[in-house]
Amino acid sequence: MNERHIRIHGDNIVECERTLNMIVEAFNASCVLLKHPVYFPKYRVETGSCAFEIELLSGHGRWGGIDLGSIVSQHGGRLRESADSYITEIQDGEEQVLLAIEYCSALPAGNNAWQRNGRALASVMSNVPYLYYAEIGGIELDENRTPKAPRYPNPAVPFSYITLSKDMGCVCLPVYRSHPSMTEENMKLYKDTLGYADGLRYLKGILLGEDTSEIVASLANKALALVKILSDTRQRRDTLRGNEWKLLLNSRNRVSRLARYDGIEWKKKSASKVAVTDTFDLLKEEVESLSAKPITAKELPFCIIPKANVSTLKNWLKKTYRRMNPAVDTKKELAIVWITGFKPRGDDSRPDRGLAPLCRMLLGRDANIMAVVSGPGTKYTWDLLTKSPDELCNSNGLFQAIFVCCNYLLVDSTTCNKKMFISIKESVLPREDLITFPYIEKPEVSYFEHDTDCAIHQIFAHHEADGIYECFCNPPGGDWSGISFYRGNEEYKWTSLPRVSEASKRPDHIFQFSSGDKPLFVTIESKGLGRDLEDNIGNRLKDYIRDLFQSEPTAYRTSENTKWRFFDGTLGKVGYGLLAVGAFLYKNDEELSQHLDRGNLDAIFAFEFGEVSTLHFYSNERGALIGSHLKQIASEQGTFIVKIH
């Protein structure tokens, strides 16, 4: 049997395991957990013709000598953006990056839809294939958790993946699945755009080194079909429609084609929450007067100035912004990306990092793009931009994206003493050979919250036969898109989770234990250090569950019918018990009782990590029953021991 050694480097254990599960599903294979440190799980996946030993490394940048974000950046990616997971293969003392995967279970609408575009661009720039997994058709809820309507991304976002993939000759495509709360009506509408099965085929082909061109074409066609449906079903005519998307995709010069487009008027929306300067308002009016055209969609903060009008804009900039010499190329159309960049108090607006990459992905490598930044940045930001743009880019993802993706930068902000125009050199999309880096068999790791989360998941997940169900797992950077409740052969899910209130706190983990005639929910708050637990955190964790059961789930499925369906019924009164647990790294015995009392908790998990880790367990009378479960699981797994205090 052909033996292969694979690693999955992930943002957290949830995203590592999602990728592992897709490999198992792609090969219809068996999967066995091997004896390995509980914070560094290892599996054996047998397919019949070959076997994969797969290690999961959760938490980018924590493993000594291995930082996939930095490695991708150094090999042409140039952006400090790490995908949710990377699949690598170890051969001859090296790891080779095979595939990057991004997961998005949140509603892919508004600025959330494009905040991951930088990760896609970084992967393709370093010649790493990239798949973006997202769910379509999720229901937005109002403040009372009453269903309002499905939320969808602007069609330009999935289209940008298709254009980048075509331009660069490197796979960069979205893979859409139906959201658990998608209605039957929308399922019929979008069924031909769903590509999860194709994604599995592509993943299998990548691991086997097979020709995947037919699968890639299928994924691209499904993405384009989704773009058409998203645009054609919009109530207003604010994007391209129908076959216009395909014509644009196959155009020799997308910028010129868009500059001639007469179907939609472009007008800059005002950011009412953020103060702007008088000159910024004048700039906006001037651009609108120069026959500015939208870049595929009216609502996006992008536009194109036709080539014939670029000289007029250049002269206007010289006249209005005195002491500025805007060296804009007047022989080409000029695209403008309008970036607020900062929230009203001056902190970074993270989704805005994706605007410049999205614009570049839509227009291609030869477009001229000017970023206009108008938000209230800090004095430190503007001083560093003036003195050392490279240093600013190394510490600020927004400006790094601008300097990688744009040709020019114009700053016109109420908090910046002077207006700035910067010509950016080498704004191109480079390509590198496949990424390899030295293999480290046992990378050192500084234990912290990632490890407690990984250990909790490894200990309690996958024990349904013992009456233990994982309802929710939310490690740092994780997925909090849904909480499940199991009743008989039915699973109910709350999506679009309620926000945290002053009285309640969303747990990091929720497990459901079968206990007598009613379920027992074990809620867990995970930290690196015990002192980081909040006072009274136990009651707040329990209140979150109580609040949750005051509302109805949005999706359900059964063991016989495993496809999710929108839930429009009534769950009824559910009786349940609640326990609250605090988890952290072990320091000494004294702090176990200290943090149990201070946090109003029922039990403490304190981890002492090693080749075989020790879980120090301390509880009150209510929490004591968890101890027996821990001892049973420890004897089965052999990766940790339990010390009951």
XYZ file of C-alpha atoms in Angstrom:
645
model
C 0.000 0.000 0.000
C 1.295 3.451 -0.966
C 2.020 5.426 2.247
C 1.665 9.237 2.178
C 2.442 11.790 4.889
C 0.107 14.804 4.895
C -0.259 17.810 7.177
C -3.168 20.188 7.567
C -2.140 23.588 8.897
C -5.211 25.460 10.087
C -6.324 28.624 11.775
C -7.840 26.414 14.480
C -8.760 22.794 15.151
C -12.266 23.151 13.638
C -10.899 24.218 10.267
C -8.175 21.554 10.365
C -10.791 18.888 10.996
C -13.151 20.183 8.311
C -10.395 19.671 5.790
C -9.613 16.220 7.203
C -13.279 15.239 6.957
C -13.451 16.371 3.329
C -10.423 14.198 2.501
C -12.136 11.225 4.146
C -15.362 11.984 2.265
C -13.564 12.501 -1.055
C -12.010 9.037 -0.868
C -14.981 7.394 0.902
C -12.302 6.169 3.279
C -11.972 4.980 6.863
C -10.355 7.271 9.420
C -8.676 6.255 12.693
C -7.284 8.516 15.413
C -3.687 7.507 16.190
C -1.903 7.826 19.512
C -0.339 11.265 19.339
C -0.238 14.339 21.632
C -3.800 15.555 22.250
C -2.873 19.091 21.109
C -1.259 17.695 17.909
C -3.717 15.049 16.617
C -2.777 12.518 13.986
C -5.059 10.303 11.891
C -4.676 7.403 9.487
C -6.912 7.481 6.429
C -6.966 4.323 4.296
C -8.403 4.497 0.775
C -7.703 0.996 -0.503
C -4.848 1.853 -2.871
C -3.011 4.175 -0.488
C -2.936 5.342 3.108
C -2.501 8.864 4.409
C -1.085 9.705 7.794
C -2.459 13.178 8.466
C -1.292 15.525 11.225
C -3.347 18.547 12.291
C -1.463 21.699 13.339
C -3.969 24.229 14.694
C -3.133 27.908 15.034
C -1.069 29.652 12.364
C 2.306 31.021 13.475
C 2.449 29.025 16.734
C 4.547 26.093 15.550
C 8.288 26.671 15.676
C 9.772 27.313 12.238
C 6.411 26.940 10.451
C 4.263 29.986 9.680
C 2.248 29.403 6.524
C 1.199 33.058 6.281
C 4.825 34.200 6.233
C 5.865 31.359 3.928
C 3.150 32.243 1.388
C 4.063 35.937 1.625
C 7.768 35.213 1.050
C 6.994 33.069 -2.004
C 5.160 35.790 -3.894
C 1.957 36.184 -1.876
C 3.097 39.571 -0.478
C -0.021 39.936 1.689
C -0.069 38.947 5.363
C -3.169 36.849 4.826
C -3.390 33.186 5.827
C -6.092 30.873 4.528
C -8.160 28.906 7.032
C -6.286 25.727 6.164
C -3.432 24.483 3.989
C -2.824 20.921 2.877
C 0.859 20.012 2.594
C 2.709 16.800 1.759
C 6.020 15.717 3.293
C 8.554 14.171 0.929
C 12.358 13.966 1.060
C 12.635 16.239 4.077
C 10.408 18.996 2.701
C 6.790 20.080 2.925
C 5.089 21.125 -0.282
C 1.918 23.225 -0.190
C -0.775 21.518 -2.271
C -3.925 23.531 -1.613
C -5.338 26.427 0.407
C -8.934 26.335 1.643
C -11.091 29.094 3.115
C -14.335 28.502 5.007
C -17.134 30.995 5.506
C -20.308 29.906 7.279
C -21.348 33.433 8.193
C -23.908 35.145 5.964
C -21.815 36.074 2.890
C -23.377 39.496 2.425
C -22.316 43.119 2.844
C -18.641 43.737 3.498
C -18.302 40.252 4.998
C -18.504 38.951 1.419
C -15.212 40.488 0.318
C -13.070 40.623 3.440
C -11.419 37.318 2.459
C -10.445 38.389 -1.060
C -6.933 39.249 0.092
C -6.366 35.655 1.151
C -7.432 34.398 -2.254
C -5.141 36.851 -4.019
C -2.159 36.004 -1.784
C -2.550 32.287 -2.506
C -2.752 32.728 -6.260
C 0.190 35.148 -6.269
C 2.242 32.378 -4.660
C 0.846 29.776 -7.099
C -1.132 27.901 -4.444
C -4.571 26.679 -5.638
C -7.353 28.136 -3.499
C -10.930 27.027 -2.837
C -13.381 29.314 -1.035
C -16.157 27.324 0.666
C -19.238 29.365 1.492
C -22.885 28.717 2.248
C -25.632 30.334 0.203
C -29.198 31.150 1.205
C -28.785 31.821 4.919
C -31.725 33.537 6.575
C -31.176 36.911 8.223
C -32.964 37.319 11.562
C -34.275 40.506 13.136
C -33.531 41.602 16.709
C -36.226 39.219 17.965
C -34.734 36.338 15.945
C -37.688 36.334 13.586
C -36.687 35.271 10.034
C -36.557 38.230 7.611
C -35.089 37.166 4.285
C -32.120 35.287 2.789
C -28.885 37.254 2.458
C -26.683 36.917 -0.612
C -23.306 38.302 -1.685
C -22.970 40.947 -4.344
C -22.489 38.943 -7.591
C -19.209 40.757 -8.209
C -17.607 38.821 -5.331
C -17.889 35.260 -6.731
C -17.178 36.732 -10.174
C -13.835 38.096 -8.900
C -12.671 34.546 -8.121
C -13.511 33.415 -11.644
C -11.629 36.327 -13.227
C -8.538 35.842 -11.053
C -8.486 32.119 -11.780
C -8.743 32.813 -15.521
C -6.167 35.622 -15.529
C -3.516 33.808 -13.502
C -3.986 30.223 -14.679
C -4.106 29.107 -11.047
C -7.263 27.649 -9.516
C -9.075 30.189 -7.350
C -12.766 29.367 -7.211
C -15.728 29.522 -4.849
C -17.486 26.333 -3.799
C -21.014 26.977 -2.583
C -23.182 24.750 -0.413
C -26.748 25.335 0.677
C -27.060 27.009 4.063
C -28.880 24.822 6.643
C -31.710 27.379 6.770
C -32.168 27.608 2.978
C -35.812 27.316 1.968
C -37.080 24.630 -0.445
C -37.934 27.341 -2.981
C -34.406 28.725 -3.012
C -32.922 25.240 -3.040
C -34.615 24.653 -6.400
C -33.359 27.990 -7.718
C -29.721 27.451 -6.732
C -29.346 23.668 -7.041
C -27.274 23.863 -10.245
C -24.790 26.289 -8.664
C -23.846 24.102 -5.682
C -20.380 22.640 -6.127
C -19.525 20.708 -2.968
C -19.312 17.361 -4.786
C -17.020 18.928 -7.409
C -14.870 20.322 -4.601
C -14.422 16.804 -3.205
C -13.452 15.505 -6.635
C -10.934 18.335 -7.013
C -9.458 17.652 -3.583
C -9.057 13.970 -4.422
C -7.457 14.848 -7.777
C -4.977 17.216 -6.124
C -3.890 14.556 -3.621
C -3.532 11.914 -6.338
C -1.818 14.234 -8.824
C -4.530 13.703 -11.435
C -5.758 15.999 -14.192
C -8.408 18.252 -12.641
C -9.153 20.508 -15.634
C -12.658 19.099 -16.170
C -13.527 19.584 -12.486
C -12.137 23.129 -12.502
C -14.262 23.980 -15.545
C -17.346 22.615 -13.776
C -16.672 24.700 -10.658
C -16.088 27.825 -12.758
C -19.326 27.261 -14.697
C -21.299 26.795 -11.482
C -19.793 29.960 -10.042
C -20.725 31.883 -13.190
C -24.256 30.458 -13.049
C -24.494 31.681 -9.455
C -23.329 35.150 -10.513
C -26.085 35.313 -13.123
C -28.789 34.197 -10.702
C -27.626 36.628 -8.024
C -27.718 39.540 -10.473
C -30.897 38.601 -12.343
C -32.926 38.154 -9.153
C -31.995 41.550 -7.695
C -34.969 43.883 -7.538
C -33.034 46.873 -8.870
C -30.918 47.049 -11.992
C -27.666 47.752 -10.104
C -25.302 45.144 -11.584
C -24.498 43.545 -14.896
C -27.162 41.074 -15.972
C -27.381 37.699 -17.698
C -24.868 37.124 -20.468
C -23.099 40.441 -19.765
C -21.007 38.650 -17.135
C -19.738 36.040 -19.587
C -18.989 38.706 -22.192
C -16.996 40.648 -19.605
C -15.138 37.532 -18.483
C -14.044 36.749 -22.043
C -13.245 40.349 -22.960
C -9.649 41.126 -23.923
C -9.729 44.272 -21.800
C -12.283 44.257 -18.993
C -11.380 47.792 -17.910
C -12.085 49.302 -21.328
C -15.303 47.329 -21.667
C -16.574 48.551 -18.297
C -15.552 52.122 -19.111
C -17.925 52.004 -22.103
C -20.805 50.413 -20.194
C -24.026 52.467 -20.263
C -26.369 50.194 -18.354
C -25.877 51.594 -14.840
C -25.124 55.036 -13.444
C -22.396 55.219 -10.796
C -22.794 57.434 -7.761
C -20.674 57.327 -4.608
C -22.640 56.501 -1.473
C -21.990 58.769 1.506
C -20.523 57.236 4.658
C -22.772 59.028 7.137
C -21.035 57.666 10.233
C -17.579 58.942 9.295
C -16.694 62.615 8.941
C -14.987 63.629 5.686
C -13.260 66.767 4.440
C -14.690 69.383 2.101
C -12.161 68.428 -0.553
C -13.222 64.794 -0.379
C -16.814 65.808 -1.116
C -15.561 67.886 -4.036
C -13.509 64.945 -5.330
C -16.547 62.715 -5.238
C -18.600 65.271 -7.198
C -15.823 65.727 -9.765
C -15.481 61.991 -10.369
C -19.246 61.641 -10.817
C -19.165 64.453 -13.413
C -16.507 62.664 -15.491
C -18.811 59.861 -16.705
C -17.540 57.460 -14.039
C -18.750 53.907 -14.593
C -19.384 51.237 -11.952
C -17.142 48.200 -11.808
C -19.762 45.471 -12.418
C -22.056 46.688 -9.610
C -23.364 50.081 -8.568
C -23.225 49.441 -4.809
C -19.529 48.607 -4.714
C -17.137 51.437 -3.795
C -15.341 51.199 -7.157
C -15.580 53.150 -10.384
C -13.729 53.681 -13.660
C -12.877 57.004 -15.264
C -12.896 56.662 -19.079
C -9.491 57.240 -20.667
C -10.654 60.451 -22.360
C -11.416 62.026 -18.960
C -8.361 60.987 -16.934
C -6.421 64.129 -17.963
C -9.285 66.283 -16.710
C -9.223 64.526 -13.351
C -5.442 64.829 -13.138
C -5.594 68.582 -13.728
C -8.425 68.944 -11.218
C -6.362 67.120 -8.579
C -3.416 69.489 -9.176
C -5.645 72.537 -8.848
C -7.654 71.383 -5.823
C -4.927 69.659 -3.828
C -2.193 72.267 -3.939
C 1.412 71.090 -3.577
C 0.333 67.729 -4.964
C 1.764 66.286 -8.158
C -0.508 63.353 -9.090
C 1.570 61.383 -11.608
C -1.436 59.542 -13.036
C -1.023 57.740 -16.369
C -3.453 59.477 -18.741
C -3.037 56.902 -21.531
C -5.194 54.331 -19.735
C -8.513 54.252 -17.930
C -8.264 54.913 -14.204
C -10.086 52.760 -11.667
C -10.756 54.261 -8.243
C -11.381 52.230 -5.105
C -12.939 54.312 -2.323
C -11.726 53.092 1.066
C -12.898 54.505 4.366
C -10.445 52.204 6.133
C -11.149 53.323 9.683
C -14.086 53.345 12.067
C -15.248 56.660 13.592
C -12.876 56.275 16.578
C -9.860 55.589 14.370
C -9.506 51.812 14.716
C -9.067 49.779 11.548
C -12.104 48.575 9.611
C -10.981 45.021 8.921
C -13.326 44.209 6.007
C -11.892 47.175 4.081
C -8.668 45.184 3.669
C -10.475 43.203 1.004
C -11.513 46.154 -1.185
C -8.248 46.704 -3.055
C -7.754 42.944 -3.666
C -11.364 42.641 -4.888
C -10.887 45.509 -7.338
C -7.618 44.055 -8.656
C -9.158 40.582 -9.000
C -12.053 41.988 -11.034
C -9.943 44.133 -13.371
C -6.774 42.104 -13.873
C -3.077 42.770 -13.610
C -2.834 45.577 -16.207
C -5.460 47.935 -14.785
C -4.485 51.292 -13.292
C -6.025 51.570 -9.822
C -6.017 54.496 -7.409
C -7.029 53.984 -3.772
C -8.667 56.951 -2.045
C -8.496 56.654 1.755
C -10.763 59.040 3.629
C -11.300 57.553 7.112
C -10.065 59.002 10.430
C -6.764 57.186 10.813
C -4.492 57.811 13.776
C -1.613 60.292 13.807
C 0.738 57.311 14.186
C -0.606 55.797 10.941
C -0.183 58.987 8.908
C 3.296 59.706 10.347
C 4.456 56.193 9.489
C 2.954 56.426 5.995
C 5.021 59.594 5.438
C 8.278 58.350 6.951
C 8.303 54.628 6.151
C 5.514 53.143 4.008
C 7.252 49.743 4.081
C 7.173 49.677 7.875
C 3.495 50.653 7.859
C 2.662 47.891 5.382
C 4.459 45.326 7.550
C 2.214 46.176 10.498
C -1.040 47.207 8.814
C -2.998 44.815 6.579
C -5.088 47.600 5.027
C -2.126 49.562 3.675
C -0.297 46.391 2.720
C -3.272 45.455 0.523
C -3.305 48.940 -1.029
C 0.424 48.928 -1.791
C 0.254 45.420 -3.286
C -2.899 45.921 -5.352
C -2.972 49.597 -6.357
C -0.872 51.909 -8.521
C -1.633 55.133 -6.656
C -2.781 56.208 -3.194
C -4.604 59.448 -2.391
C -5.154 60.258 1.314
C -7.788 62.866 2.151
C -8.732 62.468 5.809
C -10.014 64.766 8.555
C -7.260 63.470 10.867
C -4.345 63.877 8.444
C -2.709 67.308 8.405
C -1.858 67.128 4.714
C -3.340 65.524 1.643
C -1.032 62.904 0.184
C -0.571 61.361 -3.238
C 1.778 58.377 -3.545
C 2.800 56.565 -6.721
C 3.234 52.876 -5.942
C 5.888 50.955 -7.813
C 5.732 47.349 -8.994
C 2.013 46.898 -8.587
C 1.994 43.577 -10.425
C 0.835 40.073 -9.644
C 3.953 37.850 -9.604
C 4.032 34.062 -9.842
C 6.380 31.643 -8.096
C 7.105 27.927 -8.343
C 5.276 25.569 -6.001
C 6.015 26.368 -2.358
C 8.264 24.026 -0.408
C 9.868 24.517 3.002
C 11.960 22.359 5.374
C 10.079 19.620 7.224
C 10.233 19.798 11.019
C 9.107 16.502 12.545
C 8.316 17.834 16.033
C 7.888 21.597 15.827
C 8.029 23.347 19.181
C 4.835 25.039 20.256
C 4.124 27.601 22.960
C 1.062 26.192 24.674
C -1.899 28.514 25.055
C -5.609 28.833 24.315
C -5.412 27.060 20.939
C -4.144 23.956 22.718
C -6.878 23.916 25.364
C -9.471 24.269 22.588
C -7.873 21.540 20.501
C -7.664 19.193 23.487
C -11.297 19.784 24.524
C -12.459 19.068 20.980
C -10.279 15.953 20.646
C -11.502 14.587 23.984
C -15.261 15.072 23.657
C -16.052 15.146 19.921
C -17.062 11.974 18.046
C -18.597 10.160 21.026
C -22.208 10.060 19.848
C -22.362 6.319 20.572
C -21.682 7.161 24.225
C -24.405 9.799 24.316
C -22.044 12.797 23.984
C -22.728 15.299 21.190
C -20.653 18.313 20.176
C -23.169 21.129 19.722
C -20.716 23.958 19.155
C -16.966 24.576 18.907
C -15.616 28.106 18.664
C -11.814 28.284 19.069
C -9.950 31.531 18.254
C -10.811 32.520 14.693
C -13.357 29.723 14.623
C -16.852 29.165 13.428
C -19.798 30.390 15.491
C -22.384 30.071 12.764
C -24.602 27.537 14.469
C -25.483 25.642 17.665
C -27.082 22.202 17.485
C -29.539 20.435 19.807
C -30.093 16.681 19.482
C -33.432 15.023 20.321
C -33.947 11.397 19.380
C -33.055 11.050 15.718
C -33.455 14.806 15.107
C -30.884 17.596 15.056
C -32.002 21.225 15.354
C -29.702 24.151 14.644
C -29.759 27.807 15.559
C -27.974 29.823 12.863
C -27.157 33.559 12.852
C -26.453 33.240 16.560
C -27.707 35.833 19.011
C -25.159 38.389 20.096
C -23.615 38.422 23.546
C -25.457 40.549 26.104
C -24.301 42.006 29.398
C -25.952 39.088 31.169
C -24.805 36.260 28.902
C -21.636 35.045 27.167
C -21.414 32.759 24.151
C -19.471 29.640 25.252
C -16.373 28.457 23.422
C -17.665 24.878 23.516
C -21.052 23.291 24.109
C -21.512 19.544 24.560
C -24.786 17.725 25.091
C -24.681 14.704 27.423
C -27.443 12.142 27.636
C -28.345 12.218 31.325
C -31.507 10.568 32.570
C -34.747 11.871 31.103
C -33.390 15.234 29.948
C -30.237 16.402 28.188
C -27.365 18.027 30.057
C -25.547 20.884 28.333
C -21.911 21.364 29.342
C -20.779 24.883 28.453
C -17.052 25.628 28.440
C -15.068 28.863 28.496
C -11.508 28.242 27.267
C -8.542 30.477 28.077
C -4.785 30.283 28.032
C -4.445 31.197 31.713
C -6.866 30.691 34.571
C -6.615 34.323 35.651
C -8.121 35.332 32.283
C -11.480 33.809 33.220
C -14.050 36.451 34.066
C -15.762 36.634 37.422
C -19.178 34.917 37.366
C -18.493 33.522 33.893
C -20.347 30.302 34.755
C -23.703 31.997 35.178
C -23.197 33.996 31.991
C -22.484 30.813 29.978
C -25.656 29.205 31.313
C -27.712 32.324 30.589
C -26.664 32.108 26.936
C -28.234 28.654 26.651
C -31.355 29.815 28.467
C -31.659 32.774 26.088
C -31.118 30.482 23.092
C -34.029 28.223 24.016
C -36.308 31.246 24.183
C -36.098 31.366 20.367
C -36.813 28.784 17.682
C -34.093 26.985 15.678
C -33.771 27.882 12.003
C -32.848 24.461 10.563
C -33.282 20.761 11.263
C -32.528 17.318 9.878
C -32.997 13.700 10.890
C -30.751 10.641 10.896
C -32.835 9.280 7.992
C -32.894 12.535 6.001
C -29.488 14.119 6.546
C -30.097 17.168 4.333
C -30.759 20.339 6.271
C -34.203 21.914 5.919
C -35.526 25.281 6.987
C -37.351 24.935 10.310
C -40.577 26.906 10.517
C -42.179 24.937 13.320
C -42.172 25.122 17.098
C -39.652 23.206 19.170
C -41.854 23.271 22.266
C -40.730 23.305 25.862
C -37.397 21.545 26.375
C -36.232 20.414 29.770
C -32.461 20.390 30.253
C -29.670 20.679 32.803
C -26.695 23.051 32.673
C -23.072 22.842 33.767
C -20.375 25.474 33.282
C -16.667 24.630 32.959
C -13.553 26.791 32.864
C -10.549 25.454 30.911
C -6.964 26.720 30.917
C -3.306 25.705 31.292
C -2.404 24.107 34.625
C -0.313 26.210 36.999
C -0.879 24.788 40.499
C -3.525 23.029 42.582
C -4.467 26.153 44.527
C -5.861 28.030 41.553
C -8.266 25.215 40.670
C -10.579 25.970 43.592
C -9.867 29.698 43.340
C -11.131 29.984 39.755
C -14.017 27.562 40.323
C -15.372 29.794 43.087
C -14.551 33.106 41.431
C -16.195 32.085 38.169
C -19.249 30.388 39.717
C -18.269 27.304 37.731
C -19.169 23.645 38.168
C -15.836 22.211 37.023
C -12.289 23.123 35.998
C -10.192 21.557 33.220
C -6.516 22.488 33.681
C -4.197 21.046 31.029
C -0.551 20.079 31.420
C 0.580 19.291 27.882
C 3.206 16.791 26.789
C 3.573 13.584 24.759
C 0.916 12.219 27.117
C -0.914 15.192 28.609
C -2.462 15.491 32.058
C -5.947 16.901 32.560
C -6.393 18.178 36.093
C -10.092 17.946 36.956
C -11.709 19.787 39.841
C -15.447 20.160 40.378
C -18.329 20.771 42.720
C -20.905 18.057 43.360
C -22.927 18.929 40.232
C -19.912 18.784 37.929
C -18.492 15.545 39.320
C -20.273 13.344 36.764
C -18.036 14.726 33.971
C -15.065 13.069 35.683
C -16.266 9.546 34.941
C -16.697 10.402 31.267
C -13.181 11.865 31.165
C -11.629 8.735 32.690
C -13.428 6.475 30.221
C -12.333 8.553 27.208
C -8.749 8.780 28.505
C -8.522 4.991 28.760
C -9.783 4.645 25.170
C -7.604 7.322 23.557
C -4.355 6.890 25.483
C -3.304 10.463 24.650
C -3.988 11.962 28.092
C -4.512 10.989 31.699
C -7.000 12.451 34.168
C -6.034 13.594 37.649
C -9.113 14.243 39.780
C -8.557 16.701 42.619
